[in-house]
Structures are given as C-alpha cells and as structure tokens.
mmCIF file of C-alpha atoms in Angstrom:
data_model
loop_
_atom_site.group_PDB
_atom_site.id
_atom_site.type_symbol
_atom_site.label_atom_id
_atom_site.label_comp_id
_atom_site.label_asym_id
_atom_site.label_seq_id
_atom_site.Cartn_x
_atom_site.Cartn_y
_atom_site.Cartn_z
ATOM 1 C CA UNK A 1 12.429 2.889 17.853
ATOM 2 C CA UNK A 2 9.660 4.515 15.390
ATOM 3 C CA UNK A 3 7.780 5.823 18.546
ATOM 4 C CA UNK A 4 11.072 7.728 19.342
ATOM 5 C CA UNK A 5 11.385 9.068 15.605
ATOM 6 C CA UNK A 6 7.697 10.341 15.810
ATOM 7 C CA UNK A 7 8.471 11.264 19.321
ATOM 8 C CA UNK A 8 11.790 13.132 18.419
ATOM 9 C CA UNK A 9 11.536 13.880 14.926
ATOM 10 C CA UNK A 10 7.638 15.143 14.621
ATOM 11 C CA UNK A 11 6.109 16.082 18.124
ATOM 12 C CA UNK A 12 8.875 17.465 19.650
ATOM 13 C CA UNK A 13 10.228 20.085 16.692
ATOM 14 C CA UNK A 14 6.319 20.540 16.524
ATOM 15 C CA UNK A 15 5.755 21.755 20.069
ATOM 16 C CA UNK A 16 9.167 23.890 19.947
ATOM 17 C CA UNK A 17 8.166 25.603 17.137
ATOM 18 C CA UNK A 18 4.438 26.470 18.479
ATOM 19 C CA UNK A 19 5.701 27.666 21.847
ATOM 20 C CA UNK A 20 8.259 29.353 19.920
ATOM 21 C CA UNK A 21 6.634 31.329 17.548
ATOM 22 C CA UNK A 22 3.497 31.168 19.839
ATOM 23 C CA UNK A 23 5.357 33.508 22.176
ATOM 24 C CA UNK A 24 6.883 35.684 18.984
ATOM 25 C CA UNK A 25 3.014 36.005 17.682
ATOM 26 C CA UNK A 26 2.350 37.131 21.187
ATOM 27 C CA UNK A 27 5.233 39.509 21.287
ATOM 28 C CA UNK A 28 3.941 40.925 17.605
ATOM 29 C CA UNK A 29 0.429 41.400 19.112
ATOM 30 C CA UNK A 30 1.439 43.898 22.018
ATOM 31 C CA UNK A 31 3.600 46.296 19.273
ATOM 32 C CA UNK A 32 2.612 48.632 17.456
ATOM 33 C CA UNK A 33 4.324 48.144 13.991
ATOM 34 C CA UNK A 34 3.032 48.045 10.542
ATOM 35 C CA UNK A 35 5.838 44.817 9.635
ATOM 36 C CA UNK A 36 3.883 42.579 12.236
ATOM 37 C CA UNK A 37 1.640 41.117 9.856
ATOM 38 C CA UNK A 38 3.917 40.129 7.599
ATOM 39 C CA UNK A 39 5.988 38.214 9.837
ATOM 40 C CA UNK A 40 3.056 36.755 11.350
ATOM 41 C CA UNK A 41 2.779 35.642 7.790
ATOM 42 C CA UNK A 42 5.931 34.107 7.607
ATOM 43 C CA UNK A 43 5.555 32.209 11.041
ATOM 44 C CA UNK A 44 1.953 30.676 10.172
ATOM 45 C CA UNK A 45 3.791 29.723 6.749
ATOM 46 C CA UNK A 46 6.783 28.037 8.512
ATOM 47 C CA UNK A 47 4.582 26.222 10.964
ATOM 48 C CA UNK A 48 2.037 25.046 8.208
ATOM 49 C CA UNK A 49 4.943 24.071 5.813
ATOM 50 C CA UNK A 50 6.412 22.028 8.483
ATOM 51 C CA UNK A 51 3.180 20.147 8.778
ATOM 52 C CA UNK A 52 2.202 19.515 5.517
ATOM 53 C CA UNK A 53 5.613 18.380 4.978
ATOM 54 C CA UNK A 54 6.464 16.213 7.558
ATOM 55 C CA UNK A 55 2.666 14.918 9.051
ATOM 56 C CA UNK A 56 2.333 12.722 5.935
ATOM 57 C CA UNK A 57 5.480 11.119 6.426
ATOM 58 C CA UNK A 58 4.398 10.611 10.127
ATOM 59 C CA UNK A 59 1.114 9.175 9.620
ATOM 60 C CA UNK A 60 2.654 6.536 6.665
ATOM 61 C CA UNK A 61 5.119 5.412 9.379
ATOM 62 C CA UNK A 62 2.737 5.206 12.021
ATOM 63 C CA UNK A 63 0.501 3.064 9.579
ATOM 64 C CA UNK A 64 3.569 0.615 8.850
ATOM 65 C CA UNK A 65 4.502 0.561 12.458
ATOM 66 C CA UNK A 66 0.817 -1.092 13.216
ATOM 67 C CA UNK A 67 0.772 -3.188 9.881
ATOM 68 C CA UNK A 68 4.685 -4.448 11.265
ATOM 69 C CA UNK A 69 3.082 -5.169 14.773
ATOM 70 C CA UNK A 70 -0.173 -7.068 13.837
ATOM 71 C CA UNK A 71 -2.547 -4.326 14.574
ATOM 72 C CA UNK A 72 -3.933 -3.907 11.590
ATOM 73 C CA UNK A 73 -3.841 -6.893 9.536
ATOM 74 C CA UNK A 74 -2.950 -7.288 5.781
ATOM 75 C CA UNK A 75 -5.489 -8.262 3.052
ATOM 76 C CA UNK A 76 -3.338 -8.491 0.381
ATOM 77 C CA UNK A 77 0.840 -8.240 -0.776
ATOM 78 C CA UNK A 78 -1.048 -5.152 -2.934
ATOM 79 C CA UNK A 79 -1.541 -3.671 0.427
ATOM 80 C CA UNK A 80 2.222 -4.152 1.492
ATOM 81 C CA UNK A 81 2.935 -2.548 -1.783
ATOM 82 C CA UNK A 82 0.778 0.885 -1.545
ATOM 83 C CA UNK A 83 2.668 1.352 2.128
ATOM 84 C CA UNK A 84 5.979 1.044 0.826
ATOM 85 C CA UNK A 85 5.336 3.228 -2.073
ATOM 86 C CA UNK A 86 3.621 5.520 0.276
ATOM 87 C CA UNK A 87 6.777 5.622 2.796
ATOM 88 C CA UNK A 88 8.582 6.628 -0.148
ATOM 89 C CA UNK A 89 6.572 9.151 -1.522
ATOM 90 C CA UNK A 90 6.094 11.150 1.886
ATOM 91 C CA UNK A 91 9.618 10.487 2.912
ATOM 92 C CA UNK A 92 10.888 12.579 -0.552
ATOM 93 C CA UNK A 93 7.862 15.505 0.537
ATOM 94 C CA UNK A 94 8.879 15.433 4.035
ATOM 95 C CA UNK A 95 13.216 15.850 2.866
ATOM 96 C CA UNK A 96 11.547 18.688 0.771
ATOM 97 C CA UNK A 97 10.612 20.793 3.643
ATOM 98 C CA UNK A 98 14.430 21.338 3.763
ATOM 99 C CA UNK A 99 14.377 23.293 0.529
ATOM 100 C CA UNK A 100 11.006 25.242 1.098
ATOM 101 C CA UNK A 101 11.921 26.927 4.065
ATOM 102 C CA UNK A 102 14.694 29.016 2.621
ATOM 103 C CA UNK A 103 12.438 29.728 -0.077
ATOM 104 C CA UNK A 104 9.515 30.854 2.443
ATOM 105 C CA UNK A 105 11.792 33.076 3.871
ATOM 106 C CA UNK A 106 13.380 34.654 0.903
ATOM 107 C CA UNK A 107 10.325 34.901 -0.909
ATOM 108 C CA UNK A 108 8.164 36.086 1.589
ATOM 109 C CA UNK A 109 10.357 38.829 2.413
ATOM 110 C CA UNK A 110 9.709 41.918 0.346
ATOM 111 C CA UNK A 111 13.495 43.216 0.193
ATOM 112 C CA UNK A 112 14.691 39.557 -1.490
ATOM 113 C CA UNK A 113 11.314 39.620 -3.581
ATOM 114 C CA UNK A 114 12.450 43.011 -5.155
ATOM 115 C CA UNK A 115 15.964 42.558 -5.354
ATOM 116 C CA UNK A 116 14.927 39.260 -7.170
ATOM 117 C CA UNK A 117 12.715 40.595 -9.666
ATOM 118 C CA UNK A 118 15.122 43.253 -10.138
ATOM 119 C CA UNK A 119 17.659 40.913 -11.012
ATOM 120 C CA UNK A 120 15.244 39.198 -14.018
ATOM 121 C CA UNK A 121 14.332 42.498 -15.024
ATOM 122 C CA UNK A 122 18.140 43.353 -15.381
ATOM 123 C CA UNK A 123 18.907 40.057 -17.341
ATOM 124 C CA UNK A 124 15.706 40.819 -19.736
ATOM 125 C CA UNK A 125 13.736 37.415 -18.408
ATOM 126 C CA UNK A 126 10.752 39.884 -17.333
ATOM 127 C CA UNK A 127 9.518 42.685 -18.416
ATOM 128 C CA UNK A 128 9.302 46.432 -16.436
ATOM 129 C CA UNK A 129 5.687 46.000 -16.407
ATOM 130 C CA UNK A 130 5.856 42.200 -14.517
ATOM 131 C CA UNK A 131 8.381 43.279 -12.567
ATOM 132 C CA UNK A 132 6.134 46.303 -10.723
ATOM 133 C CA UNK A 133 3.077 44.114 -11.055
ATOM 134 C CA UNK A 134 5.039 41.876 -8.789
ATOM 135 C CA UNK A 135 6.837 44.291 -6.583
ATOM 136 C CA UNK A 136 3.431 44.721 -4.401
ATOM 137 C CA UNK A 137 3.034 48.244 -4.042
ATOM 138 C CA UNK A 138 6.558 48.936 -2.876
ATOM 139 C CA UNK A 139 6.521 51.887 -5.804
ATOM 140 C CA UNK A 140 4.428 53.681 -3.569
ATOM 141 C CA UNK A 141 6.373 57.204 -3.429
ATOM 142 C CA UNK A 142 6.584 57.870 0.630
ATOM 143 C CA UNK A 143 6.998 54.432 1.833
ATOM 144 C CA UNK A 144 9.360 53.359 -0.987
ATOM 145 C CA UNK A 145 12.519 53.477 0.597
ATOM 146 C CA UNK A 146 11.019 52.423 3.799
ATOM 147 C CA UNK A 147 9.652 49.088 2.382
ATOM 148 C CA UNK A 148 12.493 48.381 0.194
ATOM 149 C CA UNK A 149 15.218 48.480 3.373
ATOM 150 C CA UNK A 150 12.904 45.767 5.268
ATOM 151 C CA UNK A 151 13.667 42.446 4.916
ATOM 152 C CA UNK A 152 10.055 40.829 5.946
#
C-alpha cells in the first residue's frame, strides 16, 4: 500500500508536472516574448515547491516502510520515536504545499503584487515609498500600463 502512495501520490504528480511544464518551458523557448521569463519563473517555483514539500514526507515514509518490514533494524524505542515525530513533521510541510501554491502564483505575478501593495498602501499599513520600492520597476513610464495589465 505505501509503494502505491509513493507511486501515486509522489512519482506520478512528479513526472506529470515535468513533462508538463517541460513541454510549456519548451513552448516559452521558441517565442519571442519579454513575459517568458517570468513564467519560467513561476514553473521552476511550482516544480521546486512541490519537491521540497512533498520529497521529505516521501523519504520519512519510505524510511518507516523499511523500519515496518525489517530492513533496517531498530536500535532503540528513541529511534521509533524520531520516525514518528518525523512522519508528523513532514506530513504538516508536505499539507502545506496546498497553501503555497496559491501564494506562488499570486505573488509571483506582478498584476496581484501591485494591486496588493496598493491595497496596504490604501489602508496606511505601508508607506508610498515601500510600496514603489516593492512594485519592481513597474513605474517605469512606457511600459507602465503594459506591465500592470499582465498577470505573470
């Protein structure tokens, strides 16, 4: 049953995703647009977040799964201890990938970043100054209206 999880839950979504976006990267890489790179950006963040997330969880399951089968024998109940903890504590960072990838893609994206920092700016929680530090050069006079009606 835990192969199947690590079969279906990990390597599977894993492989998707890098065909996936592996064939949108190529895509981006043939066109000639200035937005490419930042949604190359967002793809290598998605597919990094997803492993840092969820490969932790993975390996502390595979770990168990040998301790559970007599593979890898048990020195102490101290042992038994830091695995359960450990299943815990990567199962909590791998549910938490569900709540950082909205935020990767509202945050990376330059028209939620400046409608965001708009909004603090409008309910006095940062200052006019922070809020163009932040805004990444999207002041710039030609290309403002441009960059602020893009969403990556």
């Amino acid at each position: 049953m835990r192969v199947m999880r690590h079969t279906l839950g990990f390597f599977l979504p894993l492989v998707v995703m890098a065909v996936c976006y592996g064939w949108i990267v190529v895509k981006l890489f043939h066109i000639r647009n200035q937005q490419k790179h930042k949604a190359i950006h967002i793809i290598l963040a998605v597919v990094f977040a997803f492993v840092v997330c969820w490969l932790p969880y993975n390996i502390t399951v595979l770990i168990d799964t040998l301790i559970q089968g007599g593979t890898i024998p048990l020195k102490s109940c101290e042992t038994r201890y830091i695995v359960e903890v450990m299943l815990h504590v990567t199962q909590v960072m791998a549910f938490l990938h569900c709540a950082v990838n909205p935020v990767l893609y509202a945050f990376v994206g330059e028209k939620f970043r400046n409608q965001f920092l708009s909004a603090l700016h409008n309910h006095s929680i940062i200052s006019k100054r922070l809020q163009r530090a932040y805004r990444r050069g999207t002041e710039s006079s030609a290309g403002s209206i441009r960059s602020r009606n893009t969403s990556i």
